[in-house]
Short mmCIF file of C-alpha atoms in Angstrom, two decimals:
data_model
loop_
_atom_site.label_atom_id
_atom_site.label_comp_id
_atom_site.label_asym_id
_atom_site.label_seq_id
_atom_site.Cartn_x
_atom_site.Cartn_y
_atom_site.Cartn_z
CA MET A 1 -20.72 -102.63 -231.01
CA CYS A 2 -16.44 -102.97 -231.98
CA VAL A 3 -13.72 -100.82 -231.46
CA THR A 4 -10.40 -99.72 -233.51
CA VAL A 5 -7.72 -96.85 -233.45
CA SER A 6 -5.78 -98.55 -235.91
CA PRO A 7 -6.55 -98.01 -239.33
CA VAL A 8 -8.99 -99.64 -241.65
CA ALA A 9 -9.98 -100.15 -245.30
CA VAL A 10 -14.44 -100.43 -245.16
CA HIS A 11 -15.48 -102.21 -248.29
CA ILE A 12 -18.54 -100.99 -249.29
CA THR A 13 -20.76 -102.30 -251.81
CA LYS A 14 -24.37 -102.56 -253.40
CA SER A 15 -25.35 -106.13 -252.69
CA LYS A 16 -25.57 -104.75 -248.97
CA THR A 17 -22.94 -106.51 -247.75
CA THR A 18 -20.53 -103.92 -246.37
CA ASN A 19 -16.08 -105.80 -244.79
CA VAL A 20 -13.89 -103.76 -242.38
CA TYR A 21 -10.52 -105.32 -242.64
CA LEU A 22 -8.09 -104.50 -240.03
CA THR A 23 -5.10 -103.83 -240.35
CA GLY A 24 -1.74 -103.41 -238.62
CA ASN A 25 -1.05 -105.72 -235.68
CA GLN A 26 -4.94 -105.55 -234.77
CA LYS A 27 -6.50 -108.68 -234.05
CA LEU A 28 -9.81 -110.82 -233.26
CA PRO A 29 -11.27 -112.62 -230.02
CA SER A 30 -9.57 -115.96 -229.73
CA ASP A 31 -7.39 -115.59 -233.08
CA ARG A 32 -10.51 -115.46 -235.22
CA ASN A 33 -10.46 -114.06 -238.89
CA ASN A 34 -13.89 -112.58 -239.22
CA ILE A 35 -16.68 -111.56 -236.73
CA THR A 36 -19.70 -110.25 -238.03
CA ILE A 37 -21.39 -107.55 -236.58
CA LEU A 38 -25.38 -106.37 -237.11
CA PRO A 39 -24.94 -103.22 -236.04
CA TYR A 40 -28.44 -101.97 -235.43
CA PRO A 41 -28.52 -101.70 -231.41
CA GLN A 42 -31.35 -104.20 -230.39
CA LYS A 43 -29.86 -107.37 -231.84
CA GLY A 44 -32.11 -109.20 -229.72
CA ASP A 45 -34.97 -108.05 -231.74
CA GLY A 46 -35.35 -111.15 -234.32
CA ARG A 47 -37.56 -108.32 -236.04
CA ALA A 48 -35.41 -105.18 -236.81
CA MET A 49 -32.37 -108.20 -236.76
CA ILE A 50 -34.47 -109.19 -240.54
CA ASN A 51 -33.73 -105.20 -242.29
CA THR A 52 -30.44 -105.46 -240.71
CA SER A 53 -27.69 -105.78 -243.44
CA PRO A 54 -24.44 -107.76 -241.94
CA VAL A 55 -20.85 -105.96 -241.12
CA ASN A 56 -18.14 -108.30 -241.75
CA LEU A 57 -14.64 -107.59 -239.73
CA LEU A 58 -11.63 -109.54 -241.38
CA HIS A 59 -8.70 -110.06 -240.55
CA ALA A 60 -6.08 -108.71 -243.25
CA ASN A 61 -3.39 -111.53 -243.42
CA ALA A 62 -3.19 -114.10 -246.54
CA ALA A 63 -5.76 -115.06 -247.20
CA THR A 64 -7.75 -112.21 -246.84
CA SER A 65 -6.12 -109.70 -248.16
CA LEU A 66 -6.28 -105.79 -247.57
CA PRO A 67 -8.30 -104.38 -250.41
CA PRO A 68 -6.08 -101.08 -251.52
CA CYS A 69 -7.77 -97.80 -250.80
CA ASP A 70 -10.11 -96.13 -253.90
CA VAL A 71 -10.78 -92.61 -250.75
CA ASN A 72 -8.05 -91.77 -247.84
CA HIS A 73 -10.29 -90.05 -245.38
CA ALA A 74 -8.36 -88.58 -241.90
CA VAL A 75 -10.94 -88.64 -239.87
CA PRO A 76 -12.54 -92.36 -237.76
CA ALA A 77 -15.81 -93.47 -239.30
CA ALA A 78 -19.10 -94.64 -237.65
CA ILE A 79 -20.76 -97.30 -239.41
CA PHE A 80 -24.37 -97.95 -238.61
CA SER A 81 -27.75 -99.15 -240.10
CA THR A 82 -30.12 -97.04 -240.83
CA GLY A 83 -32.58 -100.92 -241.45
CA GLY A 84 -34.34 -101.85 -238.48
CA TYR A 85 -37.35 -100.28 -237.38
CA ALA A 86 -35.99 -96.94 -238.72
CA GLY A 87 -38.97 -95.19 -240.02
CA ASN A 88 -40.34 -95.63 -237.22
CA PHE A 89 -40.16 -91.30 -235.41
CA PHE A 90 -40.13 -93.55 -231.82
CA HIS A 91 -37.15 -96.02 -232.91
CA ASP A 92 -35.59 -93.47 -235.06
CA ILE A 93 -34.22 -91.30 -231.67
CA SER A 94 -34.11 -94.46 -229.12
CA ASP A 95 -32.34 -97.13 -231.59
CA ILE A 96 -30.68 -94.45 -234.52
CA LEU A 97 -30.13 -90.33 -232.90
CA ILE A 98 -29.13 -91.01 -229.48
CA PRO A 99 -26.79 -93.79 -229.47
CA LEU A 100 -25.51 -92.02 -232.08
CA PHE A 101 -25.06 -88.59 -230.48
CA LEU A 102 -23.78 -90.76 -227.31
CA THR A 103 -20.93 -92.56 -229.74
CA SER A 104 -19.94 -89.72 -231.38
CA SER A 105 -19.85 -87.41 -228.22
CA ILE A 106 -15.91 -87.55 -227.69
CA LEU A 107 -15.47 -86.67 -232.10
CA ARG A 108 -18.29 -84.79 -232.96
CA PRO A 109 -17.57 -83.06 -235.57
CA ASN A 110 -14.42 -84.79 -236.83
CA ILE A 111 -16.39 -88.13 -238.00
CA SER A 112 -17.74 -89.83 -241.04
CA LEU A 113 -20.50 -91.00 -240.75
CA VAL A 114 -21.39 -94.33 -242.46
CA LEU A 115 -24.54 -95.70 -243.30
CA THR A 116 -25.92 -99.58 -244.17
CA ASP A 117 -29.19 -100.20 -245.76
CA TYR A 118 -29.16 -96.71 -247.19
CA GLN A 119 -32.02 -94.77 -247.17
CA SER A 120 -32.55 -91.02 -248.66
CA TRP A 121 -36.18 -89.95 -247.14
CA TRP A 122 -34.32 -91.06 -243.44
CA VAL A 123 -31.22 -89.17 -244.22
CA GLN A 124 -33.17 -86.38 -245.91
CA LYS A 125 -35.39 -85.76 -242.74
CA TYR A 126 -32.63 -85.62 -239.98
CA GLN A 127 -30.09 -83.55 -242.02
CA ARG A 128 -30.21 -81.14 -239.63
CA VAL A 129 -29.20 -83.40 -236.71
CA LEU A 130 -26.92 -85.76 -238.81
CA SER A 131 -25.09 -82.57 -240.23
CA ALA A 132 -24.18 -81.41 -235.82
CA ILE A 133 -22.33 -84.87 -235.35
CA SER A 134 -20.44 -84.92 -238.51
CA ILE A 135 -19.18 -82.47 -241.01
CA ASN A 136 -18.33 -84.82 -243.41
CA ASP A 137 -20.27 -85.57 -246.68
CA ILE A 138 -22.61 -89.43 -245.04
CA ILE A 139 -20.66 -92.22 -247.23
CA SER A 140 -23.24 -95.14 -248.32
CA ALA A 141 -22.90 -97.77 -251.05
CA PRO A 142 -22.60 -96.63 -254.61
CA THR A 143 -24.79 -96.70 -257.11
CA ASP A 144 -22.54 -96.36 -260.27
CA TYR A 145 -19.75 -99.01 -259.34
CA PRO A 146 -21.47 -102.25 -259.60
CA GLY A 147 -17.35 -103.34 -257.14
CA GLY A 148 -18.18 -101.11 -254.72
CA THR A 149 -15.88 -98.79 -252.84
CA VAL A 150 -13.05 -98.88 -250.38
CA HIS A 151 -13.05 -95.95 -248.39
CA CYS A 152 -9.73 -95.92 -245.67
CA PHE A 153 -9.75 -94.14 -242.40
CA PRO A 154 -6.96 -94.20 -239.32
CA GLY A 155 -9.97 -96.08 -236.51
CA ALA A 156 -13.70 -97.01 -237.02
CA ILE A 157 -17.00 -97.52 -234.37
CA VAL A 158 -18.73 -100.69 -235.90
CA GLY A 159 -22.57 -100.32 -235.21
CA LEU A 160 -24.21 -98.59 -231.65
CA THR A 161 -24.84 -99.47 -228.20
CA TYR A 162 -29.40 -99.63 -227.06
CA HIS A 163 -29.24 -97.77 -223.82
CA GLY A 164 -33.35 -98.68 -223.50
CA PHE A 165 -36.31 -96.10 -224.55
CA MET A 166 -35.05 -93.36 -224.89
CA ALA A 167 -32.90 -93.75 -222.78
CA CYS A 168 -29.11 -92.11 -222.23
CA ASN A 169 -26.63 -94.68 -219.88
CA LYS A 170 -24.15 -92.53 -218.54
CA THR A 171 -22.64 -94.64 -216.63
CA ASP A 172 -21.32 -96.03 -219.88
CA VAL A 173 -18.49 -94.88 -222.42
CA PRO A 174 -18.81 -92.24 -223.20
CA GLY A 175 -20.27 -91.83 -219.91
CA ASN A 176 -21.19 -88.35 -218.03
CA LEU A 177 -23.58 -87.24 -220.69
CA THR A 178 -27.53 -87.75 -219.56
CA CYS A 179 -30.51 -86.77 -221.74
CA VAL A 180 -30.77 -83.53 -220.77
CA ASP A 181 -27.33 -83.44 -222.87
CA PHE A 182 -29.23 -84.72 -225.75
CA LEU A 183 -32.30 -82.32 -226.35
CA HIS A 184 -29.59 -79.52 -225.53
CA PHE A 185 -27.93 -81.18 -228.65
CA LEU A 186 -31.22 -81.52 -230.34
CA HIS A 187 -32.85 -78.49 -229.80
CA SER A 188 -29.95 -76.21 -231.29
CA SER A 189 -28.95 -78.65 -234.06
CA LEU A 190 -32.93 -77.80 -235.44
CA PHE A 191 -32.03 -73.69 -235.15
CA LEU A 192 -34.72 -73.98 -231.53
CA LYS A 193 -34.38 -71.67 -228.84
CA THR A 194 -31.72 -71.85 -226.68
CA PHE A 195 -32.33 -73.11 -223.20
CA GLY A 196 -33.56 -70.53 -221.14
CA PRO A 197 -37.07 -69.85 -219.24
CA PRO A 198 -39.32 -73.29 -219.51
CA ALA A 199 -41.89 -72.80 -222.04
CA THR A 200 -43.99 -72.80 -218.88
CA VAL A 201 -43.87 -68.84 -217.73
CA THR A 202 -46.61 -66.78 -219.47
CA THR A 203 -48.08 -63.70 -218.85
CA GLN A 204 -50.70 -62.71 -217.20
CA LYS A 205 -52.82 -62.54 -220.92
CA GLU A 206 -51.66 -65.09 -222.50
CA LYS A 207 -52.95 -69.51 -222.13
CA PRO A 208 -50.39 -71.93 -222.25
CA LEU A 209 -50.16 -73.85 -224.99
CA MET A 210 -51.16 -77.45 -225.15
CA VAL A 211 -50.31 -79.72 -228.98
CA LEU A 212 -52.69 -82.61 -229.31
CA LEU A 213 -51.71 -85.17 -231.60
CA SER A 214 -54.62 -86.43 -233.29
CA ARG A 215 -54.52 -90.34 -234.61
CA ARG A 216 -56.37 -91.36 -237.23
CA ASN A 217 -55.76 -95.24 -237.81
CA TYR A 218 -56.07 -97.01 -234.15
CA ARG A 219 -56.02 -96.49 -231.13
CA ILE A 220 -58.30 -93.04 -232.36
CA LEU A 221 -59.66 -89.92 -229.74
CA LEU A 222 -63.93 -90.49 -230.76
CA ASN A 223 -64.28 -87.41 -228.90
CA GLU A 224 -61.43 -84.94 -229.69
CA GLU A 225 -63.36 -82.37 -230.08
CA GLU A 226 -64.81 -82.50 -226.90
CA VAL A 227 -61.55 -83.31 -225.22
CA ILE A 228 -60.73 -79.31 -227.11
CA ASN A 229 -63.77 -78.26 -225.78
CA LEU A 230 -62.60 -79.04 -222.31
CA ALA A 231 -58.71 -78.26 -222.72
CA LYS A 232 -60.14 -74.94 -223.56
CA ASP A 233 -62.78 -74.63 -220.50
CA VAL A 234 -59.59 -75.65 -218.10
CA GLY A 235 -57.69 -72.18 -219.51
CA PHE A 236 -55.68 -73.64 -222.81
CA ARG A 237 -54.76 -72.71 -226.12
CA VAL A 238 -54.88 -75.43 -228.45
CA GLU A 239 -53.14 -76.59 -231.62
CA VAL A 240 -54.59 -79.79 -233.18
CA VAL A 241 -50.87 -81.99 -235.63
CA THR A 242 -52.05 -84.49 -238.05
CA PRO A 243 -49.86 -87.49 -238.82
CA LYS A 244 -49.48 -86.11 -241.66
CA GLU A 245 -48.36 -82.80 -240.20
CA ALA A 246 -46.45 -84.77 -237.40
CA THR A 247 -43.59 -86.09 -239.50
CA GLN A 248 -42.77 -82.47 -240.63
CA LEU A 249 -39.63 -83.06 -238.32
CA GLN A 250 -38.73 -78.99 -239.06
CA PHE A 251 -42.75 -78.00 -238.10
CA ILE A 252 -43.55 -80.76 -235.26
CA ALA A 253 -40.64 -79.79 -233.22
CA GLU A 254 -41.42 -75.37 -233.38
CA LEU A 255 -44.47 -76.09 -232.91
CA VAL A 256 -44.03 -78.66 -229.61
CA HIS A 257 -41.09 -76.42 -228.51
CA SER A 258 -43.75 -73.90 -228.23
CA SER A 259 -46.22 -75.80 -225.97
CA SER A 260 -46.35 -76.20 -222.83
CA VAL A 261 -47.91 -79.63 -223.00
CA LEU A 262 -47.50 -82.45 -225.31
CA PHE A 263 -51.07 -84.76 -225.50
CA GLY A 264 -51.94 -87.85 -226.91
CA VAL A 265 -53.23 -91.48 -227.00
CA HIS A 266 -50.20 -93.82 -226.64
CA GLY A 267 -47.95 -93.83 -229.47
CA ALA A 268 -45.39 -93.59 -231.24
CA GLY A 269 -45.78 -89.93 -231.79
CA LEU A 270 -45.33 -89.30 -228.00
CA THR A 271 -41.93 -89.61 -228.75
CA ASN A 272 -42.39 -85.63 -230.09
CA MET A 273 -41.86 -85.09 -226.06
CA ILE A 274 -38.06 -84.23 -227.86
CA PHE A 275 -39.12 -81.41 -228.66
CA LEU A 276 -40.37 -79.89 -225.48
CA GLN A 277 -38.70 -77.09 -223.17
CA PRO A 278 -37.91 -77.66 -219.44
CA GLY A 279 -40.34 -77.76 -217.34
CA ALA A 280 -43.07 -78.52 -220.55
CA VAL A 281 -45.71 -81.55 -219.54
CA LEU A 282 -46.05 -84.94 -221.61
CA LEU A 283 -50.02 -85.71 -221.00
CA GLN A 284 -49.98 -89.23 -222.03
CA VAL A 285 -54.03 -91.37 -222.35
CA VAL A 286 -53.22 -95.45 -221.39
CA PRO A 287 -55.30 -97.28 -224.03
CA TRP A 288 -57.05 -100.62 -221.40
CA GLY A 289 -54.18 -103.11 -221.43
CA LEU A 290 -51.22 -101.06 -222.10
CA ASP A 291 -49.77 -100.61 -219.30
CA TRP A 292 -46.67 -101.52 -219.28
CA MET A 293 -46.06 -100.50 -222.80
CA SER A 294 -47.10 -97.15 -222.05
CA THR A 295 -43.41 -96.74 -220.15
CA CYS A 296 -41.88 -95.64 -222.94
CA TYR A 297 -43.08 -92.77 -222.64
CA SER A 298 -44.03 -92.04 -218.72
CA LYS A 299 -40.12 -92.13 -217.18
CA PRO A 300 -37.78 -90.42 -220.58
CA PRO A 301 -39.41 -87.13 -219.16
CA LEU A 302 -38.37 -87.70 -216.19
CA GLU A 303 -34.74 -87.98 -217.76
CA MET A 304 -35.41 -84.96 -219.38
CA GLY A 305 -36.15 -81.76 -216.68
CA LEU A 306 -39.59 -82.70 -218.28
CA LYS A 307 -43.13 -82.99 -215.99
CA TYR A 308 -45.73 -85.75 -216.24
CA VAL A 309 -48.95 -86.85 -216.20
CA GLY A 310 -50.22 -90.32 -217.24
CA TYR A 311 -54.53 -90.79 -217.89
CA LYS A 312 -55.14 -94.70 -217.81
CA ILE A 313 -58.67 -95.23 -219.60
CA GLY A 314 -61.13 -97.25 -217.42
CA ILE A 315 -62.80 -100.12 -218.42
CA GLY A 316 -65.39 -98.61 -220.40
CA GLU A 317 -63.31 -95.96 -222.90
CA SER A 318 -62.01 -98.07 -224.50
CA THR A 319 -64.14 -99.84 -227.67
CA LEU A 320 -63.14 -102.91 -226.78
CA ILE A 321 -65.99 -103.35 -224.27
CA GLU A 322 -67.49 -103.30 -227.76
CA LYS A 323 -66.02 -106.68 -229.38
CA TYR A 324 -65.43 -108.90 -225.66
CA PRO A 325 -67.28 -109.91 -222.82
CA ILE A 326 -66.77 -108.14 -220.40
CA ASP A 327 -64.94 -110.93 -218.14
CA ASP A 328 -63.29 -112.12 -221.15
CA PRO A 329 -59.75 -112.69 -220.55
CA VAL A 330 -58.71 -109.95 -222.99
CA MET A 331 -61.36 -107.67 -220.43
CA VAL A 332 -59.95 -108.88 -216.79
CA ASP A 333 -56.52 -109.84 -217.34
CA PRO A 334 -54.75 -108.20 -220.59
CA GLU A 335 -51.21 -110.11 -218.66
CA SER A 336 -51.93 -113.66 -220.11
CA ILE A 337 -53.08 -112.20 -223.24
CA HIS A 338 -49.89 -110.69 -223.54
CA MET A 339 -47.60 -113.17 -222.12
CA LYS A 340 -49.13 -115.34 -225.35
CA GLY A 341 -46.72 -113.01 -226.96
CA TYR A 342 -46.65 -109.50 -229.06
CA ASP A 343 -48.17 -111.43 -232.37
CA VAL A 344 -51.72 -111.40 -230.18
CA SER A 345 -51.92 -108.56 -228.35
CA ARG A 346 -50.82 -106.26 -231.21
CA PRO A 347 -54.40 -106.29 -233.07
CA ILE A 348 -55.97 -106.83 -229.67
CA TYR A 349 -54.72 -103.66 -227.95
CA MET A 350 -52.58 -101.56 -230.38
CA GLU A 351 -54.25 -102.08 -233.12
CA GLY A 352 -57.95 -102.87 -232.33
CA GLN A 353 -59.04 -100.58 -230.56
CA ASN A 354 -60.28 -96.55 -230.28
CA VAL A 355 -60.90 -94.72 -227.00
CA ARG A 356 -63.62 -92.16 -225.44
CA LEU A 357 -62.86 -90.44 -222.45
CA ASN A 358 -65.11 -89.83 -220.29
CA LEU A 359 -64.70 -86.13 -220.06
CA THR A 360 -66.06 -85.72 -216.32
CA ARG A 361 -63.41 -87.92 -214.87
CA PHE A 362 -60.36 -87.19 -217.59
CA ARG A 363 -61.21 -83.44 -216.95
CA GLY A 364 -59.50 -83.56 -213.12
CA THR A 365 -56.94 -84.73 -215.24
CA LEU A 366 -56.19 -81.62 -217.96
CA GLU A 367 -56.27 -79.44 -214.82
CA THR A 368 -53.20 -81.07 -213.03
CA ALA A 369 -52.02 -80.55 -215.81
CA MET A 370 -52.48 -77.14 -215.80
CA GLN A 371 -50.87 -76.77 -212.72
CA LEU A 372 -48.12 -78.78 -213.59
CA ALA A 373 -47.54 -75.94 -216.96
CA GLU A 374 -48.38 -73.35 -214.71
CA PHE A 375 -45.49 -73.11 -212.08
#
């Protein structure tokens, strides 16, 4: 991430190349005339960088003359990419919206958002959140000017800083902001009920609501109906959300916000924990061989004022047992498979198994979730 408090000229073109011209006495490190930045947080992830267009920082001098301004702005710019893994809900939150919330906190809402790798559907999905960050129109590459447009700002932030899996490092600049602050901001921007008594407080007549995230492609809960009936028997009301319904941001936000427990098999859908009220519960089913990856969803709840319950399936609850011998490394040593790289482990553990829960064993986990939801 690069920050400047002096004027800049930002030349945005259809070619997916953005040039930021530094003016006055601003200097680049080691007296270089230009530096290229990939304005998406996970710069060490080659897959993400393939879909991220570069931003060139140029020192305006005789060799790189400052272009005239087409549009002048009175507030600084935040320049970032909606390429990378944008479109995956987990990465939308973890890689873009949390870093953007933290980065813009001092200036919000008096800041202009400049999006490279602009995707209209992405902006439309998160319009309410983006509007709460900036009161100004989103700036992107023009579609009707082949030569692009030059926007001039009194300062700029180029790129975003990654804080970890749905994490807020309050010791980093600007500091003193936590994931609870992010949730409060998010709920407010989506017009969800203001933080108040935990969602877990219910009347004697009302049972706690469990929202079940149903899966359709892989890591499917094969005995979903039996699990639903078991949850009802334990004392929950159950609402099932399909993958298509889960893409409707306002719908899923309001439903999860009204629930006491969000439940699902490991996957990006569990990111919807961000809509839970304080004190509510996230219940994650951890498929075979995904212990480490499950921490993407087991650690954040504790930083968000939520409660977490995990259910690690037994070897007989995974359909992998139908594909591999019981003594195969896939079954007895998943770590050795992961060491071969994600391209090897993903087709096996992420995309190659479904789960069938042992109802007797799982009942205890549901009872634990119920106890946490009631108090």
